[in-house]
């Protein structure tokens, strides 16, 4: 069996080096496993279909659809106006408002790239007009965008929950405190940078302006409470909450703000299908490869080895953090999750680590890779908006990784930051 695993690993690596997409290389490895193991090739498509035959995973396309509807309906402008009215009067107020906007927007779209693309253009231009350096404005926006997949709803959490058999509702609730801490830590960083770079202090426009902007964006601001409130009260599952959120987004676009037209629905659906198609093929290929690993007992072989070698849960988490941070720099987050979950989650369970805590640690590590070279997909988004080079952006983002790494260390060392709220809301 070990010789067979070596052969399919070689097929996988060679196909990646040959330039095949990741899902294709995983699929080829799965086919190599069944053919070299004298099994029926029809097993692979069966396992691929089984991977998608899951009610919770229906939440993924629904949350993607909701994000696309909100973006098309131009809801972002109202959220940015409200955040600026609330906190924009502080020194470095536009930076603080950018972070607050990302925290609110995170409760709608659950994606770092969507956050950066959706609100990034407005935020970066506002900061540049206020005299911020382009690379600094882009770095603040990029680092704040990483809050997107941590504060629910979150596409990576849906994928982790389905693949690792963990409650998606608990993961969603477990991400609230870490997401808020990420926002606060970035705001503390802004306070230091604002003094050093001489960000000006804006005039407080008064509580009337806060009230006006709140009323103007009230229905949009209610999106996160509707999603979370439904799950907190047990009225809806995460999948049902995603469906409700889609209907609510359509209601906002067509009837409340009237910024959406019927002719826009077809492009929205096409974009949603294209995005979900990429997610689906990864999930299907990973499902087939995961089955190959399972029947060859790879997790059962590696778990005791990891436990015997590392021996302490905290040391295991520290090693995982290092591995995941490196992997996140070179691989897309969802693909890395699907590959590493079958290996790392059984080991984490053996150490007695809460699966919710471990899931959020995995996701945060991999999301940090989106704002770090060489892949850095969020960096590519903000460099185009701010019109700065990728090399300049790669240097400018480094200080903004520090507060996010501090939050990562905190949730690693103190599990209640991720487990207390789910246990309090949903029971132990």
CSV table of C-alpha atoms in Angstrom, one decimal:
chain,number,residue,atom,x,y,z
A,1,UNK,CA,0.0,0.0,0.0
A,2,UNK,CA,2.9,2.4,0.8
A,3,UNK,CA,4.3,1.8,-2.7
A,4,UNK,CA,0.9,2.7,-4.2
A,5,UNK,CA,0.6,5.9,-2.1
A,6,UNK,CA,4.1,6.8,-3.3
A,7,UNK,CA,3.0,6.3,-6.9
A,8,UNK,CA,-0.2,8.4,-6.7
A,9,UNK,CA,1.8,11.1,-4.8
A,10,UNK,CA,4.3,11.1,-7.7
A,11,UNK,CA,1.4,11.4,-10.2
A,12,UNK,CA,-0.1,14.3,-8.2
A,13,UNK,CA,3.2,16.2,-8.0
A,14,UNK,CA,4.2,15.6,-11.6
A,15,UNK,CA,0.8,16.8,-12.9
A,16,UNK,CA,1.1,20.0,-10.8
A,17,UNK,CA,4.6,20.6,-12.1
A,18,UNK,CA,3.3,20.0,-15.6
A,19,UNK,CA,0.9,23.0,-15.1
A,20,UNK,CA,-2.3,21.1,-14.6
A,21,UNK,CA,-5.0,22.9,-12.4
A,22,UNK,CA,-5.1,21.7,-8.8
A,23,UNK,CA,-8.5,20.0,-9.2
A,24,UNK,CA,-7.2,18.1,-12.3
A,25,UNK,CA,-4.1,16.9,-10.6
A,26,UNK,CA,-6.1,15.6,-7.6
A,27,UNK,CA,-8.5,13.9,-10.0
A,28,UNK,CA,-5.6,12.3,-11.9
A,29,UNK,CA,-4.1,11.1,-8.6
A,30,UNK,CA,-7.5,9.5,-7.6
A,31,UNK,CA,-7.8,7.7,-11.0
A,32,UNK,CA,-4.1,6.5,-10.7
A,33,UNK,CA,-5.0,5.1,-7.2
A,34,UNK,CA,-8.0,3.0,-8.5
A,35,UNK,CA,-6.3,1.9,-11.7
A,36,UNK,CA,-3.0,0.9,-10.0
A,37,UNK,CA,-5.0,-0.8,-7.2
A,38,UNK,CA,-7.0,-2.9,-9.6
A,39,UNK,CA,-10.3,-1.2,-8.7
A,40,UNK,CA,-13.1,0.0,-10.9
A,41,UNK,CA,-12.5,3.5,-12.5
A,42,UNK,CA,-16.2,4.2,-12.0
A,43,UNK,CA,-15.5,4.6,-8.2
A,44,UNK,CA,-13.9,8.0,-8.8
A,45,UNK,CA,-16.9,9.8,-10.4
A,46,UNK,CA,-19.1,8.1,-7.7
A,47,UNK,CA,-17.0,9.6,-4.9
A,48,UNK,CA,-16.9,13.0,-6.7
A,49,UNK,CA,-20.7,13.0,-6.8
A,50,UNK,CA,-21.0,11.9,-3.2
A,51,UNK,CA,-18.8,14.8,-2.1
A,52,UNK,CA,-21.3,17.3,-3.5
A,53,UNK,CA,-24.4,15.3,-2.2
A,54,UNK,CA,-24.6,17.4,1.0
A,55,UNK,CA,-27.3,19.7,2.3
A,56,UNK,CA,-24.8,22.0,4.2
A,57,UNK,CA,-22.7,22.6,1.1
A,58,UNK,CA,-25.8,24.2,-0.6
A,59,UNK,CA,-25.0,27.2,1.6
A,60,UNK,CA,-21.8,27.9,-0.5
A,61,UNK,CA,-23.5,28.9,-3.8
A,62,UNK,CA,-26.2,30.7,-1.9
A,63,UNK,CA,-23.8,32.9,0.0
A,64,UNK,CA,-21.8,33.6,-3.2
A,65,UNK,CA,-25.1,34.6,-4.9
A,66,UNK,CA,-26.0,36.9,-2.0
A,67,UNK,CA,-22.6,38.6,-2.2
A,68,UNK,CA,-23.0,39.1,-6.0
A,69,UNK,CA,-26.5,40.6,-5.5
A,70,UNK,CA,-25.4,43.0,-2.9
A,71,UNK,CA,-22.4,44.1,-5.0
A,72,UNK,CA,-24.7,44.7,-8.0
A,73,UNK,CA,-27.2,46.6,-5.9
A,74,UNK,CA,-24.3,49.0,-4.8
A,75,UNK,CA,-25.1,48.5,-1.1
A,76,UNK,CA,-21.4,49.2,-0.2
A,77,UNK,CA,-21.8,53.0,-0.6
A,78,UNK,CA,-24.3,53.2,2.2
A,79,UNK,CA,-22.2,51.0,4.5
A,80,UNK,CA,-19.1,53.2,3.9
A,81,UNK,CA,-21.0,56.4,4.6
A,82,UNK,CA,-22.3,55.0,7.9
A,83,UNK,CA,-18.8,53.8,9.0
A,84,UNK,CA,-17.3,57.1,8.1
A,85,UNK,CA,-19.9,59.0,10.0
A,86,UNK,CA,-19.4,56.8,13.1
A,87,UNK,CA,-15.7,56.7,13.3
A,88,UNK,CA,-14.3,58.9,10.5
A,89,UNK,CA,-13.7,61.9,12.8
A,90,UNK,CA,-10.8,60.2,14.6
A,91,UNK,CA,-7.2,60.8,13.5
A,92,UNK,CA,-6.8,58.4,10.6
A,93,UNK,CA,-10.6,58.3,10.4
A,94,UNK,CA,-10.8,57.1,6.9
A,95,UNK,CA,-8.6,54.1,7.8
A,96,UNK,CA,-10.7,53.3,10.8
A,97,UNK,CA,-13.9,53.6,8.6
A,98,UNK,CA,-12.3,51.2,6.1
A,99,UNK,CA,-11.8,48.6,8.8
A,100,UNK,CA,-15.3,49.1,10.3
A,101,UNK,CA,-16.8,48.8,6.8
A,102,UNK,CA,-14.9,45.5,6.2
A,103,UNK,CA,-16.2,44.2,9.6
A,104,UNK,CA,-19.8,45.0,8.5
A,105,UNK,CA,-19.3,43.8,5.0
A,106,UNK,CA,-17.8,40.6,6.3
A,107,UNK,CA,-21.3,39.8,7.8
A,108,UNK,CA,-22.7,39.8,4.2
A,109,UNK,CA,-20.2,38.3,1.8
A,110,UNK,CA,-17.8,36.1,3.7
A,111,UNK,CA,-14.9,36.4,1.3
A,112,UNK,CA,-11.7,38.4,1.5
A,113,UNK,CA,-11.5,39.0,-2.3
A,114,UNK,CA,-15.2,40.1,-2.5
A,115,UNK,CA,-14.6,42.4,0.5
A,116,UNK,CA,-11.5,44.0,-1.1
A,117,UNK,CA,-13.2,44.3,-4.5
A,118,UNK,CA,-16.6,45.4,-3.2
A,119,UNK,CA,-15.7,48.2,-0.8
A,120,UNK,CA,-12.0,48.6,-1.7
A,121,UNK,CA,-12.4,51.1,-4.5
A,122,UNK,CA,-14.5,53.5,-2.4
A,123,UNK,CA,-12.2,53.2,0.7
A,124,UNK,CA,-8.9,53.5,-1.1
A,125,UNK,CA,-10.0,56.5,-3.2
A,126,UNK,CA,-11.3,58.3,0.0
A,127,UNK,CA,-8.0,57.7,1.8
A,128,UNK,CA,-6.0,58.9,-1.2
A,129,UNK,CA,-8.0,62.1,-1.3
A,130,UNK,CA,-7.3,62.6,2.4
A,131,UNK,CA,-3.6,62.5,1.7
A,132,UNK,CA,-2.8,58.8,2.5
A,133,UNK,CA,0.0,57.2,0.5
A,134,UNK,CA,-1.5,54.9,-2.1
A,135,UNK,CA,0.3,51.8,-0.8
A,136,UNK,CA,-0.7,52.6,2.8
A,137,UNK,CA,-4.4,53.0,1.8
A,138,UNK,CA,-4.2,49.7,-0.2
A,139,UNK,CA,-2.5,47.9,2.7
A,140,UNK,CA,-5.1,48.9,5.2
A,141,UNK,CA,-7.9,47.8,2.8
A,142,UNK,CA,-6.2,44.5,2.1
A,143,UNK,CA,-5.5,43.6,5.7
A,144,UNK,CA,-9.1,44.6,6.7
A,145,UNK,CA,-10.5,42.3,3.9
A,146,UNK,CA,-9.1,39.3,5.7
A,147,UNK,CA,-11.9,39.7,8.3
A,148,UNK,CA,-14.3,38.7,5.6
A,149,UNK,CA,-13.9,34.9,5.9
A,150,UNK,CA,-13.8,35.0,9.8
A,151,UNK,CA,-16.9,37.0,10.7
A,152,UNK,CA,-19.9,34.9,9.4
A,153,UNK,CA,-21.1,34.0,6.9
A,154,UNK,CA,-17.9,32.4,5.6
A,155,UNK,CA,-17.4,30.2,2.5
A,156,UNK,CA,-14.2,28.6,4.0
A,157,UNK,CA,-16.1,27.7,7.1
A,158,UNK,CA,-18.8,26.0,5.1
A,159,UNK,CA,-16.2,23.9,3.3
A,160,UNK,CA,-14.3,23.1,6.5
A,161,UNK,CA,-17.6,22.1,8.3
A,162,UNK,CA,-18.7,19.8,5.4
A,163,UNK,CA,-15.2,18.2,5.0
A,164,UNK,CA,-14.4,17.8,8.7
A,165,UNK,CA,-17.9,17.0,9.8
A,166,UNK,CA,-18.1,20.0,12.1
A,167,UNK,CA,-21.2,22.1,12.9
A,168,UNK,CA,-21.2,25.0,10.5
A,169,UNK,CA,-23.4,27.0,12.9
A,170,UNK,CA,-20.8,26.6,15.7
A,171,UNK,CA,-18.0,27.6,13.3
A,172,UNK,CA,-20.0,30.7,12.3
A,173,UNK,CA,-20.6,31.8,15.9
A,174,UNK,CA,-17.0,30.9,16.8
A,175,UNK,CA,-15.6,33.3,14.2
A,176,UNK,CA,-17.4,36.4,15.7
A,177,UNK,CA,-15.0,37.2,18.5
A,178,UNK,CA,-11.8,36.6,16.5
A,179,UNK,CA,-13.2,38.7,13.7
A,180,UNK,CA,-13.9,41.6,16.0
A,181,UNK,CA,-10.5,41.2,17.6
A,182,UNK,CA,-8.9,41.4,14.1
A,183,UNK,CA,-10.8,44.7,13.4
A,184,UNK,CA,-9.8,46.2,16.8
A,185,UNK,CA,-6.1,45.2,16.4
A,186,UNK,CA,-6.0,46.8,13.0
A,187,UNK,CA,-7.5,50.0,14.5
A,188,UNK,CA,-4.8,50.1,17.2
A,189,UNK,CA,-2.2,49.8,14.4
A,190,UNK,CA,-3.9,52.7,12.5
A,191,UNK,CA,-3.5,54.8,15.7
A,192,UNK,CA,0.3,54.3,15.6
A,193,UNK,CA,0.6,54.8,11.9
A,194,UNK,CA,-1.6,57.8,11.8
A,195,UNK,CA,0.7,59.8,14.1
A,196,UNK,CA,3.8,58.7,12.3
A,197,UNK,CA,2.5,59.5,8.8
A,198,UNK,CA,0.6,62.6,9.9
A,199,UNK,CA,-2.9,61.5,9.0
A,200,UNK,CA,-5.2,64.4,9.6
A,201,UNK,CA,-8.1,64.5,12.0
A,202,UNK,CA,-11.5,65.1,10.4
A,203,UNK,CA,-14.3,67.2,11.8
A,204,UNK,CA,-17.0,65.4,13.8
A,205,UNK,CA,-20.2,65.9,11.7
A,206,UNK,CA,-22.5,65.4,14.7
A,207,UNK,CA,-24.9,62.7,15.8
A,208,UNK,CA,-27.5,63.9,13.3
A,209,UNK,CA,-25.2,62.8,10.5
A,210,UNK,CA,-24.7,59.4,12.2
A,211,UNK,CA,-28.4,59.0,12.5
A,212,UNK,CA,-29.0,60.1,8.9
A,213,UNK,CA,-26.4,57.7,7.5
A,214,UNK,CA,-27.8,54.9,9.7
A,215,UNK,CA,-31.3,55.4,8.5
A,216,UNK,CA,-30.0,55.6,4.9
A,217,UNK,CA,-28.3,52.3,5.2
A,218,UNK,CA,-30.6,50.7,7.8
A,219,UNK,CA,-31.9,47.8,5.7
A,220,UNK,CA,-28.4,47.0,4.4
A,221,UNK,CA,-27.0,47.1,7.9
A,222,UNK,CA,-29.6,44.6,9.0
A,223,UNK,CA,-28.3,41.9,6.8
A,224,UNK,CA,-25.7,40.5,9.3
A,225,UNK,CA,-28.2,40.5,12.2
A,226,UNK,CA,-30.8,38.7,10.1
A,227,UNK,CA,-28.3,36.0,9.1
A,228,UNK,CA,-26.7,35.6,12.6
A,229,UNK,CA,-30.0,36.1,14.5
A,230,UNK,CA,-31.7,33.4,12.6
A,231,UNK,CA,-28.9,30.9,13.5
A,232,UNK,CA,-28.5,32.1,17.1
A,233,UNK,CA,-32.2,31.6,17.8
A,234,UNK,CA,-32.3,28.2,16.0
A,235,UNK,CA,-34.9,29.4,13.6
A,236,UNK,CA,-32.8,28.5,10.6
A,237,UNK,CA,-29.8,26.3,9.7
A,238,UNK,CA,-26.8,28.0,8.0
A,239,UNK,CA,-28.0,26.7,4.6
A,240,UNK,CA,-31.5,28.1,5.2
A,241,UNK,CA,-30.0,31.4,6.5
A,242,UNK,CA,-28.1,31.7,3.2
A,243,UNK,CA,-31.4,31.2,1.3
A,244,UNK,CA,-33.1,33.9,3.4
A,245,UNK,CA,-30.2,36.2,2.9
A,246,UNK,CA,-30.5,35.9,-0.9
A,247,UNK,CA,-34.1,36.8,-0.8
A,248,UNK,CA,-33.4,39.7,1.5
A,249,UNK,CA,-30.6,40.9,-0.8
A,250,UNK,CA,-33.1,40.8,-3.8
A,251,UNK,CA,-35.7,42.7,-1.7
A,252,UNK,CA,-33.1,45.4,-0.9
A,253,UNK,CA,-32.0,45.7,-4.6
A,254,UNK,CA,-35.5,45.7,-6.2
A,255,UNK,CA,-37.8,47.3,-3.7
A,256,UNK,CA,-35.9,49.2,-0.9
A,257,UNK,CA,-33.1,51.0,-2.8
A,258,UNK,CA,-34.2,50.2,-6.3
A,259,UNK,CA,-30.7,49.9,-7.6
A,260,UNK,CA,-31.1,46.5,-9.1
A,261,UNK,CA,-32.7,45.8,-12.5
A,262,UNK,CA,-34.2,42.5,-13.8
A,263,UNK,CA,-31.7,42.5,-16.7
A,264,UNK,CA,-28.8,42.3,-14.1
A,265,UNK,CA,-30.0,39.0,-12.7
A,266,UNK,CA,-28.6,36.9,-15.6
A,267,UNK,CA,-25.0,38.2,-15.3
A,268,UNK,CA,-25.3,37.8,-11.5
A,269,UNK,CA,-26.3,34.1,-11.9
A,270,UNK,CA,-23.6,33.5,-14.5
A,271,UNK,CA,-20.9,35.0,-12.2
A,272,UNK,CA,-22.3,32.9,-9.3
A,273,UNK,CA,-22.2,29.7,-11.3
A,274,UNK,CA,-18.6,30.4,-12.5
A,275,UNK,CA,-17.4,31.0,-9.0
A,276,UNK,CA,-19.2,28.0,-7.5
A,277,UNK,CA,-18.0,25.9,-10.4
A,278,UNK,CA,-14.4,26.4,-9.3
A,279,UNK,CA,-15.3,25.6,-5.7
A,280,UNK,CA,-17.3,22.5,-6.8
A,281,UNK,CA,-14.6,20.9,-8.9
A,282,UNK,CA,-12.2,21.4,-6.0
A,283,UNK,CA,-14.6,19.8,-3.5
A,284,UNK,CA,-15.4,16.9,-5.9
A,285,UNK,CA,-11.7,16.1,-6.7
A,286,UNK,CA,-10.7,16.4,-3.0
A,287,UNK,CA,-13.6,14.1,-2.1
A,288,UNK,CA,-12.3,11.4,-4.4
A,289,UNK,CA,-8.7,11.9,-3.3
A,290,UNK,CA,-9.8,11.9,0.3
A,291,UNK,CA,-11.6,8.6,-0.2
A,292,UNK,CA,-8.3,7.2,-1.6
A,293,UNK,CA,-6.4,8.4,1.4
A,294,UNK,CA,-9.1,7.0,3.8
A,295,UNK,CA,-9.1,3.4,2.4
A,296,UNK,CA,-5.3,3.4,2.3
A,297,UNK,CA,-5.4,4.4,6.0
A,298,UNK,CA,-3.1,7.5,5.5
A,299,UNK,CA,-4.7,9.5,8.3
A,300,UNK,CA,-4.7,6.5,10.6
A,301,UNK,CA,-1.0,6.0,9.9
A,302,UNK,CA,0.0,9.6,10.1
A,303,UNK,CA,-2.0,10.6,13.2
A,304,UNK,CA,-0.2,8.3,15.7
A,305,UNK,CA,3.1,9.4,14.2
A,306,UNK,CA,2.3,13.1,14.6
A,307,UNK,CA,1.1,12.5,18.2
A,308,UNK,CA,4.2,10.5,19.1
A,309,UNK,CA,6.6,13.0,17.5
A,310,UNK,CA,5.0,16.3,18.9
A,311,UNK,CA,3.4,15.0,22.1
A,312,UNK,CA,2.0,18.3,23.3
A,313,UNK,CA,-1.2,20.0,21.9
A,314,UNK,CA,0.2,23.5,22.0
A,315,UNK,CA,3.4,22.5,20.1
A,316,UNK,CA,1.2,20.8,17.5
A,317,UNK,CA,-0.8,24.0,17.0
A,318,UNK,CA,2.4,26.0,16.7
A,319,UNK,CA,3.7,23.6,14.1
A,320,UNK,CA,0.4,23.7,12.2
A,321,UNK,CA,0.5,27.5,12.3
A,322,UNK,CA,3.9,27.5,10.6
A,323,UNK,CA,2.9,24.9,8.0
A,324,UNK,CA,-0.4,26.6,7.2
A,325,UNK,CA,1.2,30.1,6.9
A,326,UNK,CA,3.7,28.8,4.4
A,327,UNK,CA,1.1,26.8,2.5
A,328,UNK,CA,-1.2,29.8,2.4
A,329,UNK,CA,1.4,31.8,0.6
A,330,UNK,CA,1.6,29.3,-2.3
A,331,UNK,CA,-1.9,27.8,-2.5
A,332,UNK,CA,-5.5,29.0,-2.7
A,333,UNK,CA,-7.2,28.8,0.7
A,334,UNK,CA,-10.1,26.5,-0.2
A,335,UNK,CA,-7.8,24.1,-2.1
A,336,UNK,CA,-5.3,24.0,0.9
A,337,UNK,CA,-8.2,23.3,3.3
A,338,UNK,CA,-9.5,20.4,1.2
A,339,UNK,CA,-6.1,18.8,1.0
A,340,UNK,CA,-5.0,19.3,4.6
A,341,UNK,CA,-8.2,18.7,6.6
A,342,UNK,CA,-8.0,14.8,6.2
A,343,UNK,CA,-4.4,14.9,7.5
A,344,UNK,CA,-4.5,17.6,10.3
A,345,UNK,CA,-8.0,17.3,11.7
A,346,UNK,CA,-7.7,13.7,12.9
A,347,UNK,CA,-4.4,14.6,14.6
A,348,UNK,CA,-6.0,17.6,16.3
A,349,UNK,CA,-8.8,15.4,17.5
A,350,UNK,CA,-6.3,13.0,19.0
A,351,UNK,CA,-4.8,15.9,20.9
A,352,UNK,CA,-8.2,16.9,22.2
A,353,UNK,CA,-8.2,20.2,20.4
A,354,UNK,CA,-11.7,21.6,19.8
A,355,UNK,CA,-12.6,21.3,16.1
A,356,UNK,CA,-14.1,24.8,16.0
A,357,UNK,CA,-11.0,26.3,17.4
A,358,UNK,CA,-8.8,24.3,15.0
A,359,UNK,CA,-11.0,25.2,12.0
A,360,UNK,CA,-10.8,28.9,12.7
A,361,UNK,CA,-7.0,28.6,13.2
A,362,UNK,CA,-6.7,26.8,9.9
A,363,UNK,CA,-8.9,29.4,8.0
A,364,UNK,CA,-7.1,32.4,9.5
A,365,UNK,CA,-3.7,31.1,8.7
A,366,UNK,CA,-4.6,30.3,5.1
A,367,UNK,CA,-6.5,33.7,4.6
A,368,UNK,CA,-3.3,35.6,5.7
A,369,UNK,CA,-1.7,34.0,2.6
A,370,UNK,CA,-4.2,36.1,0.4
A,371,UNK,CA,-2.4,39.3,1.5
A,372,UNK,CA,1.2,37.9,1.3
A,373,UNK,CA,3.3,37.3,-1.8
A,374,UNK,CA,3.9,35.4,-4.0
A,375,UNK,CA,0.2,34.4,-4.6
A,376,UNK,CA,-1.6,37.2,-2.6
A,377,UNK,CA,-4.8,37.4,-4.6
A,378,UNK,CA,-6.2,40.2,-2.4
A,379,UNK,CA,-2.9,42.1,-3.0
A,380,UNK,CA,-3.5,41.9,-6.7
A,381,UNK,CA,-7.0,43.3,-6.3
A,382,UNK,CA,-5.9,46.3,-4.2
A,383,UNK,CA,-2.8,47.0,-6.4
A,384,UNK,CA,-5.1,47.5,-9.4
A,385,UNK,CA,-7.4,49.8,-7.5
A,386,UNK,CA,-4.6,51.9,-5.9
A,387,UNK,CA,-2.5,51.8,-9.1
A,388,UNK,CA,0.7,50.7,-7.3
A,389,UNK,CA,3.2,48.0,-8.2
A,390,UNK,CA,2.9,44.5,-6.6
A,391,UNK,CA,6.5,44.9,-5.3
A,392,UNK,CA,5.6,48.1,-3.5
A,393,UNK,CA,2.5,46.6,-2.1
A,394,UNK,CA,4.4,43.5,-0.9
A,395,UNK,CA,6.5,45.7,1.3
A,396,UNK,CA,3.7,48.0,2.5
A,397,UNK,CA,1.6,45.1,3.7
A,398,UNK,CA,4.2,43.6,6.1
A,399,UNK,CA,3.5,45.9,9.1
A,400,UNK,CA,-0.2,45.2,8.8
A,401,UNK,CA,0.4,41.4,9.2
A,402,UNK,CA,1.6,42.0,12.7
A,403,UNK,CA,-1.8,42.8,14.4
A,404,UNK,CA,-3.4,39.9,12.5
A,405,UNK,CA,-0.6,37.5,13.7
A,406,UNK,CA,-1.2,38.7,17.3
A,407,UNK,CA,-4.8,37.7,17.0
A,408,UNK,CA,-3.8,34.3,15.5
A,409,UNK,CA,-1.5,33.8,18.5
A,410,UNK,CA,-4.3,34.7,20.9
A,411,UNK,CA,-6.8,32.2,19.5
A,412,UNK,CA,-4.1,29.6,19.4
A,413,UNK,CA,-3.1,30.1,23.1
A,414,UNK,CA,-6.6,30.7,24.5
A,415,UNK,CA,-9.3,28.4,23.1
A,416,UNK,CA,-12.3,30.3,24.8
A,417,UNK,CA,-11.8,33.1,22.2
A,418,UNK,CA,-13.3,30.7,19.7
A,419,UNK,CA,-15.2,28.2,21.8
A,420,UNK,CA,-17.0,30.3,24.5
A,421,UNK,CA,-19.6,31.9,22.3
A,422,UNK,CA,-20.6,28.7,20.5
A,423,UNK,CA,-20.9,26.9,23.8
A,424,UNK,CA,-22.9,29.7,25.3
A,425,UNK,CA,-25.3,30.1,22.4
A,426,UNK,CA,-25.7,26.4,21.2
A,427,UNK,CA,-24.6,24.5,24.3
A,428,UNK,CA,-21.4,22.5,24.9
